[in-house]
Amino acid sequence: MTHLIVHGCCNDASCVPVCPVDCIHPTPDEPGFDRAEQLYIDPRACIDCGACLDACPADAVRTDLEITAAESPYVEINERHFSGRPPLRVPPRPAPRFVDTPLRVAIVGAGPAGCYAAAALLEHSTARISMIDRLPTPHGLLRAGVAPDHQATKNVATYFDSVLSHPSVSCYFNVTVGEHVGLDELRAHHDAVIWAAGAPGDRELGIPGEDLPGCHSAREFVGWYNAHPDFVPTAFDLTGPRALVIGNGNVGLDVARMVVRDTGELAHTDMAAHALAALRASGIEEVTVAGRRGPEHAAYTLPELLALTQLGGVRVRTRHHEVSEACDAAPDDLALRLVKDMSWNDMAPAPRTIHLRYLLSPLTINGSAGVESVTFMRNELDRDASGVRLRPTGQTETIATNLVLKAVGYRGRAVPGLPFDEASGTIPHVRGQIMHDGDPGFFCAGWIKRGPTGVIGSNKRCSLETVSTLLDVVSPESRDTGPESFTELVAARRLDYVDFAGWSRIRRTEEERGLRGGTPRKKFTAVGDMIAIARTQ
């Protein structure tokens, strides 16, 4: 019996160091780790010790006897990863040195990047840490970005809470840097500041009609169904028969899946109640997901594509002329085999349909008072000695819809007081250290550092690099104020800030509300309600 990693792998590689025979790949020290869709267990080396089962924070490891029918494709996926490939042994990178000095570090952003940075500081130093987030709740996109039907991935929250509850960590949630506490004040109370507040903006299409009512970013839609307080009031028109998603990355497939998935199944997740009610009343029968490139260059991962094929009551279709050339050129590619099989789904009966379209570039979003249709330019692949390029055909296609969800990427926003690169939407840095007016005490981690790429676990290596740099260049500064003075400052400016005990009360209450309804949790959607629960004794 061997072990297998299935859908839900978060790539944080917690399983790698506990494996006694080094059979989990790629490791963070191997080429391709940053681009890996998931991790894999080499069946030739696995000794069935079960160490990875306990270490996996996302419950994504199975024994081969536990594999369900829905998970069976992962047997082939895992075998193909190691087929014809000798075991790879790469010497691990040196870990950051341990620093036994009273550093005080502030981390802005309590999402995955911030929590991994705090974990690295706790492991490699005796630092005191101030965790700051503008929302009353931590975990960032783990809470407000991961799809409700991917509950296993959300299990990483247990690990993050173990970090936030550490005696050397003080939490200040519901606090906005730049409004309640100045960046200069934050720096004055700490030896270093790590900005890990993510990429809260959206990439734009840059086409006419993008500002019409009915055209939204996928980020807004994801926040809406995940009960993010900023997006709860957003209204989405679900009355028409068709929705259109522009962009075919994992977020694009997520939102398409949420629109057509059976609401009876979603009722057992932590989807926001208002979103569940709206989707129950939805008139949408078809979702078209349009990508600019061919299926061999699609931005989604194989696990996300597989998830579409396993939806009850949903037919997934492709068009033969858009996929056949790429699929025939790589018959052993499982993702392309799935895409080709979808091109024969014409006669498969189902109440709802997802159309995966390729080689379409958006030109205009059309309508008067709101979105009515989107016009695309059809592309074809131009293959020559220099590689594969897109070539516009000059032909256009118009798809009727009154709901457009743009899933073309998140984007970082400038932080007042810190440098910013408009082209990349990131903060310029050297191994995580920000060059800021000669002050060596500013750092960054996560999407604002490297751009909006990777999965939850990708932030672990990113944050470790930042912490390693910080420990090499920062020394404790002498100051008259102790850690308690920062708490006094925050309390004076933000009477209703939330500490870890307050967050724990919010979490427990949400879980109790969910238990009564048969769901993992029932989230609060109003900040005022969260604060009221956090303040109860």
XYZ file of C-alpha atoms in Angstrom:
537
model
C 0.000 0.000 0.000
C 1.317 3.455 -0.919
C 0.094 6.986 -0.393
C -1.257 9.494 -2.888
C -1.872 13.242 -2.939
C -5.253 14.280 -4.370
C -7.201 17.471 -4.984
C -6.768 20.078 -2.266
C -2.965 19.996 -2.065
C -1.906 23.434 -0.818
C 1.777 23.081 -1.842
C 3.115 24.377 1.462
C 5.382 21.296 1.567
C 4.824 20.528 5.256
C 4.828 16.865 4.241
C 8.279 16.994 2.596
C 10.575 17.143 5.661
C 8.690 14.450 7.599
C 9.059 11.828 4.846
C 11.875 9.470 5.976
C 12.666 8.293 2.435
C 12.412 11.634 0.550
C 9.676 10.388 -1.777
C 7.533 13.574 -1.985
C 8.337 15.861 -4.914
C 8.961 18.483 -6.022
C 10.586 19.762 -2.857
C 11.106 23.508 -2.323
C 14.737 22.997 -3.350
C 13.974 21.309 -6.681
C 13.470 23.019 -10.030
C 9.835 23.661 -10.867
C 8.532 23.808 -7.301
C 7.162 27.337 -7.735
C 5.213 26.251 -10.840
C 3.989 22.883 -9.531
C 0.233 22.323 -9.563
C 0.566 20.045 -6.547
C 3.018 17.662 -4.874
C 3.418 13.968 -5.720
C 4.436 10.831 -3.816
C 6.840 8.499 -5.621
C 5.201 5.032 -5.462
C 8.607 3.407 -6.036
C 9.967 4.798 -2.774
C 6.947 5.196 -0.461
C 7.202 2.857 2.558
C 3.654 3.448 3.862
C 4.811 5.052 7.109
C 1.910 7.527 7.178
C 4.000 10.501 8.303
C 2.642 12.652 5.468
C -0.949 11.932 6.554
C -0.342 13.654 9.871
C 1.709 16.508 8.400
C -0.657 17.490 5.576
C -2.551 20.640 6.653
C -5.115 20.261 3.851
C -6.117 16.593 4.321
C -5.035 15.876 0.747
C -3.156 12.585 1.328
C -4.829 9.208 0.879
C -3.728 5.601 1.003
C -4.327 3.846 -2.291
C -7.068 1.803 -0.614
C -8.975 4.972 0.338
C -9.149 6.469 -3.147
C -12.721 7.246 -4.194
C -14.025 7.050 -7.757
C -13.807 10.842 -8.024
C -10.152 10.736 -6.914
C -9.120 7.822 -9.153
C -7.623 10.055 -11.902
C -4.952 11.085 -9.401
C -3.490 7.583 -9.553
C -2.595 8.188 -13.204
C -1.562 11.797 -12.529
C 0.854 10.642 -9.831
C 2.275 7.763 -11.883
C 2.821 10.002 -14.910
C 4.761 12.510 -12.839
C 7.405 9.882 -12.048
C 7.212 7.875 -15.287
C 10.690 7.539 -16.819
C 12.102 9.941 -14.246
C 14.876 8.801 -11.880
C 14.603 9.871 -8.245
C 15.890 13.424 -7.872
C 18.109 14.342 -4.956
C 18.842 18.025 -4.458
C 20.748 19.209 -1.401
C 18.417 21.335 0.741
C 19.087 25.046 1.034
C 20.517 26.178 4.346
C 17.824 27.252 6.791
C 17.926 30.799 8.162
C 20.233 31.180 11.137
C 18.594 31.293 14.553
C 18.577 34.785 16.050
C 18.292 34.938 19.831
C 17.738 38.665 20.197
C 14.656 40.664 21.209
C 13.536 41.725 17.753
C 10.106 43.303 17.423
C 8.500 42.763 14.041
C 5.175 44.040 12.698
C 3.446 42.051 9.943
C 0.714 43.855 8.006
C -1.711 41.289 6.611
C -2.800 38.134 8.462
C -3.372 36.041 5.347
C -1.233 33.067 4.268
C 1.896 35.135 3.502
C 1.715 36.954 6.835
C 1.040 33.784 8.822
C 3.878 31.906 7.128
C 6.198 34.855 7.824
C 5.204 34.790 11.486
C 5.772 31.025 11.600
C 9.259 31.432 10.134
C 10.101 34.146 12.658
C 8.916 31.952 15.524
C 10.989 29.031 14.275
C 14.208 30.943 13.630
C 14.200 33.735 16.211
C 12.934 34.935 19.551
C 11.091 37.838 17.929
C 7.965 39.452 19.328
C 5.417 39.831 16.535
C 2.524 42.231 15.977
C 0.008 40.818 13.451
C -2.173 43.520 11.892
C -5.121 43.152 9.513
C -7.768 45.620 8.400
C -10.558 43.018 8.754
C -11.773 41.650 12.098
C -10.897 38.161 10.836
C -7.506 36.741 9.753
C -6.541 34.195 7.039
C -7.008 36.512 4.031
C -7.856 34.660 0.818
C -7.899 31.331 2.641
C -11.128 32.572 4.229
C -12.397 34.867 1.477
C -10.898 33.381 -1.702
C -10.913 29.568 -1.548
C -14.122 28.171 -3.049
C -16.725 26.909 -0.540
C -16.647 23.413 -2.051
C -12.884 23.138 -1.383
C -13.242 22.722 2.373
C -10.160 20.503 2.718
C -7.929 23.343 1.547
C -9.351 25.530 4.307
C -8.035 23.116 6.932
C -4.741 25.040 6.750
C -6.526 27.609 8.944
C -5.905 25.353 11.948
C -2.159 25.706 11.443
C -2.421 29.461 10.946
C -4.372 29.816 14.186
C -1.688 27.877 16.025
C 0.759 30.553 14.834
C -1.512 33.478 15.727
C -2.133 32.088 19.218
C 1.578 31.808 20.054
C 2.576 33.747 23.220
C 5.065 35.824 21.192
C 2.353 36.982 18.757
C -0.063 39.850 19.445
C -3.014 40.288 17.081
C -4.513 43.625 16.077
C -7.371 42.925 13.679
C -9.864 45.522 12.433
C -6.942 47.972 12.253
C -5.981 49.769 9.029
C -2.398 50.970 8.618
C -2.497 54.469 7.202
C -5.803 55.231 8.887
C -5.684 54.090 12.492
C -1.900 53.727 12.745
C 0.630 55.454 10.517
C 3.329 53.526 8.706
C 5.950 55.689 10.427
C 4.380 54.961 13.822
C 4.397 51.248 13.057
C 8.081 51.420 12.226
C 8.851 53.508 15.328
C 7.517 50.737 17.573
C 9.201 47.833 15.726
C 12.633 46.874 14.461
C 11.139 45.738 11.148
C 7.863 45.865 9.240
C 6.772 43.128 6.779
C 4.052 44.235 4.353
C 2.046 41.113 3.449
C -1.341 42.612 2.628
C -1.736 40.887 -0.734
C -2.986 42.177 -4.074
C -6.402 43.749 -3.409
C -6.935 45.183 -6.903
C -7.847 43.795 -10.325
C -6.161 43.668 -13.692
C -8.222 45.406 -16.331
C -9.077 44.195 -19.816
C -8.565 47.662 -21.250
C -11.478 47.407 -23.689
C -14.573 49.568 -24.299
C -17.597 48.799 -22.120
C -15.626 47.443 -19.196
C -17.357 49.899 -16.855
C -20.916 48.890 -17.824
C -23.264 47.626 -15.088
C -23.195 43.834 -15.160
C -19.421 43.633 -15.704
C -17.619 42.625 -12.511
C -14.261 41.253 -11.513
C -14.160 37.626 -10.448
C -12.568 38.899 -7.233
C -15.811 40.684 -6.382
C -17.882 37.585 -7.109
C -15.567 35.357 -5.061
C -15.714 37.787 -2.142
C -19.513 37.970 -2.455
C -20.118 34.231 -2.150
C -17.417 33.905 0.524
C -19.046 36.536 2.804
C -16.263 39.126 2.516
C -17.737 42.261 4.167
C -16.541 44.509 1.322
C -18.551 42.621 -1.299
C -21.698 41.468 0.471
C -23.728 44.466 -0.858
C -22.678 43.836 -4.483
C -25.571 42.908 -6.778
C -25.019 40.371 -9.565
C -27.622 39.884 -12.281
C -28.310 36.138 -12.326
C -31.617 36.378 -14.188
C -30.388 35.725 -17.711
C -29.766 32.302 -19.212
C -26.011 32.788 -19.728
C -23.016 34.110 -17.800
C -19.643 34.822 -19.383
C -16.281 34.400 -17.639
C -13.298 36.033 -19.350
C -10.110 34.241 -18.340
C -9.604 30.520 -17.787
C -7.309 30.335 -14.785
C -8.307 28.552 -11.591
C -10.348 31.522 -10.389
C -12.253 31.543 -13.690
C -13.104 27.864 -13.309
C -14.018 28.401 -9.655
C -16.609 31.080 -10.385
C -18.036 29.099 -13.313
C -18.401 26.060 -11.072
C -20.129 28.068 -8.337
C -22.681 29.476 -10.798
C -23.813 26.079 -12.100
C -23.185 23.752 -9.169
C -26.212 22.186 -7.523
C -27.234 24.489 -4.677
C -28.318 21.487 -2.615
C -24.649 20.498 -2.471
C -23.483 24.056 -1.823
C -25.913 24.262 1.097
C -23.554 21.966 3.028
C -20.571 24.294 2.560
C -19.748 27.638 4.169
C -21.025 29.641 1.207
C -22.616 32.913 2.340
C -26.387 32.588 2.888
C -27.195 35.567 0.653
C -25.189 34.065 -2.219
C -26.787 30.643 -1.784
C -30.265 32.200 -1.911
C -29.392 34.191 -5.040
C -27.952 31.135 -6.802
C -31.054 29.092 -5.922
C -33.148 31.695 -7.745
C -30.688 32.002 -10.637
C -31.903 31.638 -14.194
C -28.432 30.888 -15.571
C -28.274 27.648 -17.526
C -24.977 28.150 -19.351
C -21.598 29.575 -18.417
C -19.059 30.299 -21.137
C -15.419 30.469 -20.022
C -13.358 32.227 -22.697
C -9.569 31.998 -22.874
C -7.244 33.824 -25.252
C -4.901 30.906 -25.881
C -5.341 27.263 -26.857
C -6.032 24.420 -24.413
C -2.372 23.434 -24.209
C -1.620 26.890 -22.764
C -4.697 27.246 -20.547
C -4.042 28.869 -17.183
C -6.097 26.421 -15.095
C -4.533 23.449 -13.353
C -5.437 19.825 -13.969
C -7.112 19.384 -10.536
C -9.437 22.324 -11.254
C -10.297 20.939 -14.691
C -11.015 17.540 -13.150
C -13.361 19.170 -10.647
C -15.528 20.409 -13.523
C -15.898 16.924 -14.972
C -17.224 15.617 -11.646
C -20.127 18.048 -11.221
C -23.523 16.373 -11.064
C -26.095 17.766 -13.465
C -23.517 19.782 -15.416
C -22.267 19.115 -18.932
C -18.834 20.533 -19.849
C -18.318 21.157 -23.548
C -15.496 22.256 -25.828
C -15.495 22.884 -29.560
C -13.666 20.363 -31.674
C -12.099 22.897 -34.032
C -10.644 24.874 -31.087
C -9.023 21.916 -29.335
C -8.398 19.080 -31.783
C -4.991 20.147 -33.099
C -3.497 20.647 -29.635
C -5.092 17.486 -28.228
C -3.991 15.285 -31.126
C -0.439 16.605 -30.814
C -0.172 15.399 -27.198
C -2.336 12.278 -26.781
C -0.701 11.345 -23.469
C -1.533 14.653 -21.798
C -4.390 13.919 -19.379
C -5.685 17.501 -19.331
C -5.854 17.594 -23.122
C -7.525 14.177 -23.205
C -10.228 15.526 -20.918
C -10.633 18.612 -23.101
C -10.945 16.486 -26.237
C -13.514 14.200 -24.596
C -15.542 17.291 -23.760
C -15.821 18.098 -27.462
C -18.055 15.011 -27.845
C -20.450 16.047 -25.069
C -23.080 17.422 -27.472
C -25.671 14.756 -26.722
C -25.040 14.351 -22.998
C -28.188 15.586 -21.221
C -27.779 17.967 -18.283
C -29.750 20.922 -16.933
C -26.706 23.193 -16.961
C -23.675 23.535 -19.232
C -20.169 24.985 -19.004
C -18.640 25.882 -22.362
C -14.836 26.009 -22.323
C -13.874 28.226 -25.249
C -10.373 28.880 -26.502
C -8.578 31.236 -28.899
C -10.895 34.155 -28.153
C -9.635 37.663 -27.302
C -12.224 40.165 -25.977
C -12.651 43.304 -28.105
C -15.665 45.152 -26.674
C -18.310 44.750 -24.005
C -21.548 45.921 -25.548
C -24.716 47.437 -24.119
C -26.490 50.683 -23.259
C -27.823 50.627 -19.688
C -25.921 47.412 -18.910
C -24.039 44.508 -20.433
C -25.836 42.844 -23.338
C -23.059 40.986 -25.143
C -19.289 40.671 -25.593
C -17.490 40.671 -28.942
C -14.356 38.560 -29.332
C -11.654 38.286 -31.958
C -10.987 34.715 -32.996
C -7.346 33.663 -32.913
C -5.471 30.792 -34.403
C -2.118 29.307 -33.498
C 0.780 30.166 -35.754
C 3.414 27.461 -35.384
C 6.853 28.129 -36.811
C 10.501 27.591 -35.963
C 10.390 30.334 -33.331
C 7.567 28.667 -31.419
C 3.797 28.974 -31.105
C 2.204 32.402 -31.395
C -1.351 33.703 -31.506
C -2.495 35.185 -34.777
C -5.781 37.127 -35.069
C -7.954 35.742 -37.865
C -9.881 38.948 -38.450
C -13.094 37.076 -37.652
C -15.244 38.100 -34.699
C -17.813 36.366 -32.561
C -20.406 37.962 -30.274
C -21.718 36.141 -27.203
C -24.948 37.385 -25.633
C -24.948 37.778 -21.833
C -25.930 40.247 -19.140
C -23.316 39.054 -16.632
C -19.570 39.264 -17.289
C -17.015 38.109 -14.717
C -13.441 39.162 -15.479
C -11.010 36.528 -14.216
C -7.821 37.956 -15.697
C -5.878 38.364 -12.483
C -5.533 40.221 -9.225
C -3.261 43.252 -8.951
C -1.320 44.865 -6.131
C -2.025 48.439 -5.089
C 0.441 51.133 -4.109
C 1.044 51.475 -0.366
C 1.367 55.147 0.661
C 4.874 55.656 1.960
C 6.406 52.646 0.172
C 7.831 52.378 -3.361
C 5.637 50.736 -6.003
C 6.187 49.382 -9.507
C 3.103 50.229 -11.570
C 4.065 47.866 -14.394
C 4.125 44.727 -12.237
C 1.800 45.880 -9.445
C 4.388 44.912 -6.835
C 6.742 46.540 -4.322
C 10.382 46.611 -5.544
C 12.595 44.567 -3.250
C 15.768 42.518 -2.962
C 15.000 39.085 -1.480
C 12.083 40.642 0.355
C 13.841 43.781 1.616
C 12.275 47.041 0.420
C 14.586 49.853 -0.561
C 12.852 52.663 1.349
C 14.615 56.002 1.883
C 17.688 54.334 3.298
C 15.688 52.588 6.057
C 16.624 48.876 6.087
C 13.646 47.911 8.261
C 10.904 47.467 5.628
C 10.141 44.119 3.964
C 7.417 42.465 1.893
C 6.023 38.975 1.341
C 3.295 37.306 -0.684
C 1.522 38.664 -3.744
C 2.604 42.263 -3.191
C 6.191 40.936 -3.365
C 6.087 38.468 -6.256
C 2.781 39.154 -8.020
C -0.514 37.227 -7.775
C 0.792 33.759 -8.607
C 0.821 30.373 -6.924
C -1.420 28.651 -4.418
C -1.735 28.948 -0.630
C 1.463 27.045 0.094
C 3.504 29.070 -2.414
C 3.600 31.810 0.195
C 5.568 29.630 2.609
C 8.794 29.685 0.628
C 8.275 33.328 -0.325
C 7.844 34.370 3.307
C 10.788 32.251 4.463
C 13.048 34.092 2.015
C 11.876 37.437 3.397
C 12.388 36.355 7.003
C 15.849 34.973 6.197
C 16.828 38.355 4.735
C 15.327 40.194 7.707
C 17.268 38.126 10.229
C 20.487 38.784 8.323
C 20.171 42.575 8.158
C 18.070 43.746 11.131
C 19.288 44.248 14.679
C 17.232 45.317 17.687
C 17.014 49.058 18.126
C 17.114 50.740 21.500
C 13.876 52.580 22.252
C 12.020 53.858 25.254
C 8.780 52.049 24.420
C 8.000 48.396 25.068
C 5.589 46.115 23.202
C 2.749 47.139 25.488
C 3.035 50.749 24.293
C 1.996 49.713 20.783
C -1.056 48.013 22.228
C -1.869 51.243 24.051
C -1.472 53.213 20.828
C -3.788 50.888 18.892
C -6.366 50.812 21.680
C -6.430 54.602 21.828
C -6.969 54.899 18.076
C -9.182 51.861 17.509
C -11.293 50.985 20.509
C -12.903 48.031 18.733
C -9.749 46.309 17.529
C -9.901 42.501 17.722
C -7.217 40.412 19.415
C -6.772 36.655 19.032
C -9.238 35.913 21.834
C -11.808 38.039 20.016
C -11.168 36.257 16.735
C -11.526 32.913 18.531
C -14.969 33.948 19.757
C -15.971 34.912 16.217
C -14.696 31.592 14.858
C -16.407 29.500 17.534
C -19.706 31.326 17.077
C -19.579 30.860 13.296
C -18.879 27.156 13.752
C -21.738 26.804 16.259
C -24.112 28.549 13.845
C -22.916 26.225 11.090
C -23.373 23.138 13.215
C -27.042 23.981 13.649
C -27.430 24.189 9.888
C -25.233 21.255 8.907
C -22.351 23.343 7.515
C -18.719 23.852 8.600
C -19.517 27.415 9.636
C -21.987 30.203 9.002
C -19.922 33.336 8.508
C -20.843 36.758 9.728
C -21.135 39.240 6.881
C -21.277 42.529 8.834
C -18.237 43.947 10.609
C -20.455 45.268 13.409
C -21.733 41.778 14.179
C -18.183 40.418 14.267
C -17.078 43.145 16.663
C -20.053 42.515 18.949
C -19.172 38.816 19.207
C -15.457 39.551 19.656
C -16.229 41.867 22.559
C -18.459 39.427 24.442
C -16.989 37.823 27.547
